GROMACS .gro file of C-alpha atoms in nm:
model
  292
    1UNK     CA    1  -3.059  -0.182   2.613
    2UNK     CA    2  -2.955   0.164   2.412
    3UNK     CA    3  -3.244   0.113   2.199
    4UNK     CA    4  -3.528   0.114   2.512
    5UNK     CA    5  -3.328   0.506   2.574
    6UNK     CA    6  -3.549   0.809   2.514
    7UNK     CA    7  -3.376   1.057   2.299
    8UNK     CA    8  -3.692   1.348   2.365
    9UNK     CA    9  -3.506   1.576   2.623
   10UNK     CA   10  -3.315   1.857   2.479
   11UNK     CA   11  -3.036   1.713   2.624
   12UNK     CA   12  -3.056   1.393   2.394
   13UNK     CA   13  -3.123   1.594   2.119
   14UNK     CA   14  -2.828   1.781   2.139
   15UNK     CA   15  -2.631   1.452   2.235
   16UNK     CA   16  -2.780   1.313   1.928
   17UNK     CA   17  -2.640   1.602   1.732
   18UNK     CA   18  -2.279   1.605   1.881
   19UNK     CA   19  -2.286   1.282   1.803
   20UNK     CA   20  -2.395   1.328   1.399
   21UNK     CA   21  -2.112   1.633   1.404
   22UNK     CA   22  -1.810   1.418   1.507
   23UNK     CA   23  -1.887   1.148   1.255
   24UNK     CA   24  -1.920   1.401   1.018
   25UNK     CA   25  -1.594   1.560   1.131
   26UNK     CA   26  -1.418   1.190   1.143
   27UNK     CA   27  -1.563   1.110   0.775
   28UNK     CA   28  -1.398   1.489   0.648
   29UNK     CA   29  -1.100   1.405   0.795
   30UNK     CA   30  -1.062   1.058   0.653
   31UNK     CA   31  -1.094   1.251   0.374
   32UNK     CA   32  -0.886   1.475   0.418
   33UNK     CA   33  -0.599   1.243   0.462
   34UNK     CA   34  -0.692   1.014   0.139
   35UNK     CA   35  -0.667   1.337  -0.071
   36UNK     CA   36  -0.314   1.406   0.087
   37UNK     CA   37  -0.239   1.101  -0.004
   38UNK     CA   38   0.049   1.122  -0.332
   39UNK     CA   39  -0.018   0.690  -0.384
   40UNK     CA   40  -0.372   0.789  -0.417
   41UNK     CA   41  -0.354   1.114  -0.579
   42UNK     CA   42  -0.030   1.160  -0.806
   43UNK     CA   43  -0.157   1.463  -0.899
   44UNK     CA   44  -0.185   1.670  -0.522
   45UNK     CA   45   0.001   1.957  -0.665
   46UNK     CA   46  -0.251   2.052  -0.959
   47UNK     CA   47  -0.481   2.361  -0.873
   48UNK     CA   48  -0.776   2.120  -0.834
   49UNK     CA   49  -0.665   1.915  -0.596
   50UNK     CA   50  -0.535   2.200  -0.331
   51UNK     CA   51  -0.924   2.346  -0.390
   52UNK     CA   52  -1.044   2.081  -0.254
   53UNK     CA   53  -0.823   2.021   0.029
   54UNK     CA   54  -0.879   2.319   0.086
   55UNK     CA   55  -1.211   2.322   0.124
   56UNK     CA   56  -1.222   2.006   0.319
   57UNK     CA   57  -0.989   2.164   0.562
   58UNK     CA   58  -1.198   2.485   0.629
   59UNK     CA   59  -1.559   2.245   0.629
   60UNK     CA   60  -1.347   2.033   0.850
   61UNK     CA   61  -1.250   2.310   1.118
   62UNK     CA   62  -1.609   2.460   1.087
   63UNK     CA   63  -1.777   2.107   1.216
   64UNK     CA   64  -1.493   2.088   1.485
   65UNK     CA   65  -1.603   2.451   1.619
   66UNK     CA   66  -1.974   2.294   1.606
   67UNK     CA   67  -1.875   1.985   1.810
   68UNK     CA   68  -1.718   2.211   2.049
   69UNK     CA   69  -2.057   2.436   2.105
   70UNK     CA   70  -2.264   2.182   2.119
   71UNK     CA   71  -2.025   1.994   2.396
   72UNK     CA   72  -2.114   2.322   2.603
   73UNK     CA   73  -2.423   2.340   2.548
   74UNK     CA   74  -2.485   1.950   2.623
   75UNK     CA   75  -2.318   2.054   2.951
   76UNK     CA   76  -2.489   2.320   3.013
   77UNK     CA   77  -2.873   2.101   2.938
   78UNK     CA   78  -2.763   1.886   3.171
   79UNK     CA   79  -2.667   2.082   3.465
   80UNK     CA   80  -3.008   2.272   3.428
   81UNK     CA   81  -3.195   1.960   3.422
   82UNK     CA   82  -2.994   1.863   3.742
   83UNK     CA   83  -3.106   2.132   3.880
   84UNK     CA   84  -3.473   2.147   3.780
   85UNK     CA   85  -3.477   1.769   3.924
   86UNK     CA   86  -3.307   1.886   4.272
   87UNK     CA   87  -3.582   2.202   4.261
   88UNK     CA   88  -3.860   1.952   4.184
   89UNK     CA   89  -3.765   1.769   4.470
   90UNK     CA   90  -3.774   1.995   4.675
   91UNK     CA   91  -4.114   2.147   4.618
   92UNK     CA   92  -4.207   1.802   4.667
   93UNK     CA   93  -4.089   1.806   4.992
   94UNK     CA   94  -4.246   2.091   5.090
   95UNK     CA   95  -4.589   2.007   4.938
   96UNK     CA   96  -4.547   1.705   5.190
   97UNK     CA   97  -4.429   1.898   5.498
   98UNK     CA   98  -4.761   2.121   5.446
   99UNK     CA   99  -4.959   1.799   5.440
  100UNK     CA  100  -4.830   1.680   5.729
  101UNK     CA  101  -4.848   2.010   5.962
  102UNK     CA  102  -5.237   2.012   5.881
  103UNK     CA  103  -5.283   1.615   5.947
  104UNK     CA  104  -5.097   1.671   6.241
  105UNK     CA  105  -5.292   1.987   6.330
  106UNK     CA  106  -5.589   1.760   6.307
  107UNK     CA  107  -5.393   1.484   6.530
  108UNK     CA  108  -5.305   1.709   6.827
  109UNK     CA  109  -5.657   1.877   6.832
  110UNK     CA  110  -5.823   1.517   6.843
  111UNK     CA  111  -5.604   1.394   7.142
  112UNK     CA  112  -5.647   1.701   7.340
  113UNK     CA  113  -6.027   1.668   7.296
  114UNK     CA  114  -5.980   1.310   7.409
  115UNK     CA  115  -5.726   1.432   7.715
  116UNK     CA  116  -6.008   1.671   7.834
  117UNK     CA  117  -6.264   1.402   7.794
  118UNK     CA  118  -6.081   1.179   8.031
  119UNK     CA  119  -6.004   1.514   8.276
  120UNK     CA  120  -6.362   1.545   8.316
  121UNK     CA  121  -6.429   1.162   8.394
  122UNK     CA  122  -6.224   1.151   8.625
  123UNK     CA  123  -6.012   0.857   8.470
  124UNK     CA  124  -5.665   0.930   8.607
  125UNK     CA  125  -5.525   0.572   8.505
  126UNK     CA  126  -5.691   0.609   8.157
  127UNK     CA  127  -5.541   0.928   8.066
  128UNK     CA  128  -5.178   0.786   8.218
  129UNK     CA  129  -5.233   0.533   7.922
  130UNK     CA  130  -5.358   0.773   7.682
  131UNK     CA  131  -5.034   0.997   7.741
  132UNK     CA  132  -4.782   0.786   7.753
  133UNK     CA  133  -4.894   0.651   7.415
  134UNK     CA  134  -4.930   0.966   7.273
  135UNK     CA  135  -4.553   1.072   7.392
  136UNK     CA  136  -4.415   0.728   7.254
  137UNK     CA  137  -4.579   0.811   6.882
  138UNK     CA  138  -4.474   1.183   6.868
  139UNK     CA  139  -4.069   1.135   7.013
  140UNK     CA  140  -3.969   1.046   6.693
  141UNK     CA  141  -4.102   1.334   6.537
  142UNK     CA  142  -3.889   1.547   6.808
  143UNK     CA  143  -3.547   1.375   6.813
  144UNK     CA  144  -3.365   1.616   6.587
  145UNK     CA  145  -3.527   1.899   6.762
  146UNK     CA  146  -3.203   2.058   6.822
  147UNK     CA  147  -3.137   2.133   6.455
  148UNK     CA  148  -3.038   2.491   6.393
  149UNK     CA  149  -3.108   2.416   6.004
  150UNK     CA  150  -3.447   2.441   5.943
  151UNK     CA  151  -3.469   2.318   5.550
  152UNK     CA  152  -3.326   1.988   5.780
  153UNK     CA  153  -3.588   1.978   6.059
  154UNK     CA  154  -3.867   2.013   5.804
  155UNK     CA  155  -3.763   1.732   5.618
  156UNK     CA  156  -3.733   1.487   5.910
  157UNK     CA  157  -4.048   1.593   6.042
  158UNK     CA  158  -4.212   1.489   5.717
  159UNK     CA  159  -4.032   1.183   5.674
  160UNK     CA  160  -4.136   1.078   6.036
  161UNK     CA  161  -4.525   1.158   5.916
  162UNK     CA  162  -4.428   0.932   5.627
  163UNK     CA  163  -4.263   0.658   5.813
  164UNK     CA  164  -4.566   0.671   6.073
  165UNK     CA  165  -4.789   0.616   5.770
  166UNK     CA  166  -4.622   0.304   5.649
  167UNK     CA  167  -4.525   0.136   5.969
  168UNK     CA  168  -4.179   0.214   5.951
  169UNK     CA  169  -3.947   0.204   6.307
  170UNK     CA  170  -3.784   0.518   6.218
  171UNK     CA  171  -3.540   0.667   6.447
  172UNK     CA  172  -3.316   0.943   6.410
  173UNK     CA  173  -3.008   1.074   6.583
  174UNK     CA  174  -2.881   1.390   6.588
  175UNK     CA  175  -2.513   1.452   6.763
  176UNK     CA  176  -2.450   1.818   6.613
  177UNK     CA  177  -2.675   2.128   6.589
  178UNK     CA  178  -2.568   2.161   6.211
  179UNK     CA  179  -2.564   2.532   6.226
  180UNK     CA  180  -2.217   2.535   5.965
  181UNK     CA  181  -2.370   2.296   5.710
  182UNK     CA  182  -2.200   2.387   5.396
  183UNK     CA  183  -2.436   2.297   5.143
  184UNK     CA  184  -2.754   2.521   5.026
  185UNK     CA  185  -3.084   2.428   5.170
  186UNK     CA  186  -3.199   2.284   4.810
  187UNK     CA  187  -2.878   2.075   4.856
  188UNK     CA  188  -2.940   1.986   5.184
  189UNK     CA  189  -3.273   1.876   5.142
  190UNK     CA  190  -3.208   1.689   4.838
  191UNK     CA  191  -2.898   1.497   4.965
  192UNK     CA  192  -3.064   1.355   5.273
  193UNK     CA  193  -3.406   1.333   5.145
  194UNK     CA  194  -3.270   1.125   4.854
  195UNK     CA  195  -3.123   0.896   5.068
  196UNK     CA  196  -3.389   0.832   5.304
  197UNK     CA  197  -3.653   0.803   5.052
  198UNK     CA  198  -3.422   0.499   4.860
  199UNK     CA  199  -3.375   0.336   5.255
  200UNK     CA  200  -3.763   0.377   5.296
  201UNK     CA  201  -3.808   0.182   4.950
  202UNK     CA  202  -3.606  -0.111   5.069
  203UNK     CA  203  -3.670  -0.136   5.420
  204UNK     CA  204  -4.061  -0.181   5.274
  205UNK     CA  205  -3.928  -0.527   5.098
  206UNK     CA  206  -3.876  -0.663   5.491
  207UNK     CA  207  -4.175  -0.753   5.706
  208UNK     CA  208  -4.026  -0.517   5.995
  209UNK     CA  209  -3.920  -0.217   5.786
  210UNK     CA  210  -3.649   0.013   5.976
  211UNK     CA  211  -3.456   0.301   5.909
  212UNK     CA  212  -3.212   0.502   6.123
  213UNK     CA  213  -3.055   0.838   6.013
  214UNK     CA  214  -2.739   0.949   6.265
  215UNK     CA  215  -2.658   1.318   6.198
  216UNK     CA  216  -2.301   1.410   6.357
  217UNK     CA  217  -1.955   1.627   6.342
  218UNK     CA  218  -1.632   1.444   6.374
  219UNK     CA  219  -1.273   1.554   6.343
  220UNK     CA  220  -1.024   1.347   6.074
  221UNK     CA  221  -0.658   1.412   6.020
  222UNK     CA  222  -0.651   1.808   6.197
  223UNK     CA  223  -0.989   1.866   5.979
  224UNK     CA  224  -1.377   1.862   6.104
  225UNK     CA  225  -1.613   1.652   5.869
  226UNK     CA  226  -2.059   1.686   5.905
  227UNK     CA  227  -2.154   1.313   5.916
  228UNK     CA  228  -2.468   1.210   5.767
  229UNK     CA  229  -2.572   0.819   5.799
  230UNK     CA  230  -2.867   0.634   5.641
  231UNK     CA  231  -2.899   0.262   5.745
  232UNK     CA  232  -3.201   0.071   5.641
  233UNK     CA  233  -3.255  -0.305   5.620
  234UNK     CA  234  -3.469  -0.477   5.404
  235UNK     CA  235  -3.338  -0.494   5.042
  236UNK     CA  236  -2.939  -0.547   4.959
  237UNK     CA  237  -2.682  -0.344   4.737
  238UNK     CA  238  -2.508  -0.636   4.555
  239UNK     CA  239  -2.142  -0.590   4.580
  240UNK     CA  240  -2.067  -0.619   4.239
  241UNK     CA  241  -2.253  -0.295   4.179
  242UNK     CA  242  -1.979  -0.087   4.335
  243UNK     CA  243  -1.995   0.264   4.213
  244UNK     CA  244  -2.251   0.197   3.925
  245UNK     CA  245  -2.508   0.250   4.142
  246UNK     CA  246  -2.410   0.630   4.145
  247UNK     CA  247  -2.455   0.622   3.761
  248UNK     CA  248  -2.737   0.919   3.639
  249UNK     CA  249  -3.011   0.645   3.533
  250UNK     CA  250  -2.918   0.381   3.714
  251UNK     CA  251  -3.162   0.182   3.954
  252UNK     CA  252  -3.269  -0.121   4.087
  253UNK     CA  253  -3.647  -0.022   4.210
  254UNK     CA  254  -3.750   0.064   3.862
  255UNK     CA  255  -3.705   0.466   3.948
  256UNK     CA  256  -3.587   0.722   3.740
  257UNK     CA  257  -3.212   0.662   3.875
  258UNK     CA  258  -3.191   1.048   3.947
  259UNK     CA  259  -3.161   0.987   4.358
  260UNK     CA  260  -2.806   0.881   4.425
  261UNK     CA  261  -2.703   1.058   4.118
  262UNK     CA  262  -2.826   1.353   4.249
  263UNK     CA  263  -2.623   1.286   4.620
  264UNK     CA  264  -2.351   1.180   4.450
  265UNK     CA  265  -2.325   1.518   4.267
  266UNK     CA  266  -2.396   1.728   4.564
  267UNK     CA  267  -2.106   1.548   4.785
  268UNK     CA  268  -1.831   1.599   4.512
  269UNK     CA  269  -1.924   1.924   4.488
  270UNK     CA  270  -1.840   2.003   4.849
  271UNK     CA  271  -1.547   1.793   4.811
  272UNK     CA  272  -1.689   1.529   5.033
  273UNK     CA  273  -1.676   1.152   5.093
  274UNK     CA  274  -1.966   0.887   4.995
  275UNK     CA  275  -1.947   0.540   5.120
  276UNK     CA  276  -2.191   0.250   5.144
  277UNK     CA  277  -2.192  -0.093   5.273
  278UNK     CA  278  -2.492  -0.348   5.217
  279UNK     CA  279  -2.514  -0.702   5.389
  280UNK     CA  280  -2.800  -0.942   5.509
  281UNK     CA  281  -2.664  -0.884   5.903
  282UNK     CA  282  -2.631  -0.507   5.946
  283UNK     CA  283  -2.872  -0.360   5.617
  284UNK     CA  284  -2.730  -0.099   5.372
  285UNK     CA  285  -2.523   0.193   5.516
  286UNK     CA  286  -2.471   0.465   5.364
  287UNK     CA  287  -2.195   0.707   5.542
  288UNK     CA  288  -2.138   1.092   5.346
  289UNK     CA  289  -1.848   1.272   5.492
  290UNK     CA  290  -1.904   1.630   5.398
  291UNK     CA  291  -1.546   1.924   5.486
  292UNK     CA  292  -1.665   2.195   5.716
   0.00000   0.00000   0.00000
């Protein structure tokens, strides 16, 4: 499996290296203690000898210094490719929210041209129809209306254009304004458009895709917790996966495995709680618990 890995990121690179300097560093100091050694070297006290120790000792504390950069550095690659992901994402998102305002500008205009059609015919029971079709296809666009976060409203809204698009029963719930929301709105809109986009991917393997995202507040032990809930059906989480499925790579839809890495990240930042459950009977669940 290791040898299907990439190593062209920075990131690898540098991994790559770290990995060359504490083999080096391991070989010096095997070295090191053979020379030190009196079975092996009678002789430890002559002039030549203690050179070379020496030397082997300051070579040997140079490549540990090294190892020790480049384990920053490595740390550092990786949080700014994190980030450039979660940014990515983002951008993404709004790309798609600017699609969908102008298809849906194109939507409204269309059915008010077909509302005053029907005016001027005269068709009252026709236009009844017409209306109360139009009202069932737009309400779940308008269910988390009362979100004070507006990184969060956008993002519904395009998932509902998205879900609309691919026959997907999407309904959302929303029990709390959200107007505290710790995290950033890159954070925000990364966590829970992660997590819907992976329930859209398996709800698509069932013949009646569904998804239903429950936003809420509740209070735990004296302390208030945002709840955010994703439950699709579809496609299973086998329970052997457990927590590998948080893993930075890991997936089972052939992705880049960035998604629930990413969510997982964000939520243990904030200190918060990620759960998940996954059966034939009730879908996958996923439940994030997130400290006011």
């Amino acid at each position: 499996m290791r040898e299907l890995i990439s190593f062209k990121s920075k990131s690898n690179l540098k991994l790559n290296y770290l990995i060359d300097g504490i083999l080096i560093q391991s070989f010096l100091q095997i070295l090191l203690i053979a020379f030190t050694h009196k079975g092996l070297f009678p002789d430890l006290n002559s002039p030549y000898y203690q050179g070379i120790v020496g030397i082997a000792i300051i070579v040997n504390l140079f490549v540990f210094i090294l190892v020790l950069l480049n384990i920053k550095r490595l740390k550092t690659a990786a949080i700014q490719e994190t980030m450039i992901a979660q940014q990515k994402k983002y951008l993404d998102n709004l790309g798609k929210l600017v699609e969908t305002i102008q298809q849906q500008k194109h939507d409204f205009i269309n059915h008010l041209q077909v509302i005053a059609g029907l005016t001027e015919l005269n068709d009252v029971e026709e236009l009844r129809k017409y209306v109360k079709e139009i009202t069932a296809e737009v309400k779940p666009q308008f269910q988390f209306i009362s979100l004070k976060r507006l990184e969060l409203k956008s993002l519904l809204f395009v998932k509902a254009g998205i879900a609309k698009d691919k026959n997907i029963d999407f309904n959302i719930q929303v029990s709390d304004d959200f107007e505290d929301f710790p995290l950033c709105k890159i954070e925000g809109v990364n966590l829970l458009g992660n997590l819907i986009n992976n329930a859209f991917t398996a709800a698509l393997k069932d013949s009646k895709p569904k998804v239903f995202v429950h936003l809420d507040k509740e209070e735990k032990d004296g302390k208030n917790f945002y709840i955010i809930k994703v439950q699709n059906n579809g496609t299973t989480i086998p329970q052997n996966l457990g927590d590998k499925i948080f893993a930075k790579g890991y997936s089972t839809n052939n992705t880049d495995g960035l998604g629930l890495y990413i969510v997982k990240s964000i939520v243990d930042k904030y200190n918060g709680e990620i759960s998940y459950t996954s059966s034939e009977e009730n879908g996958t669940v996923f439940t994030i618990r997130i400290p006011t």
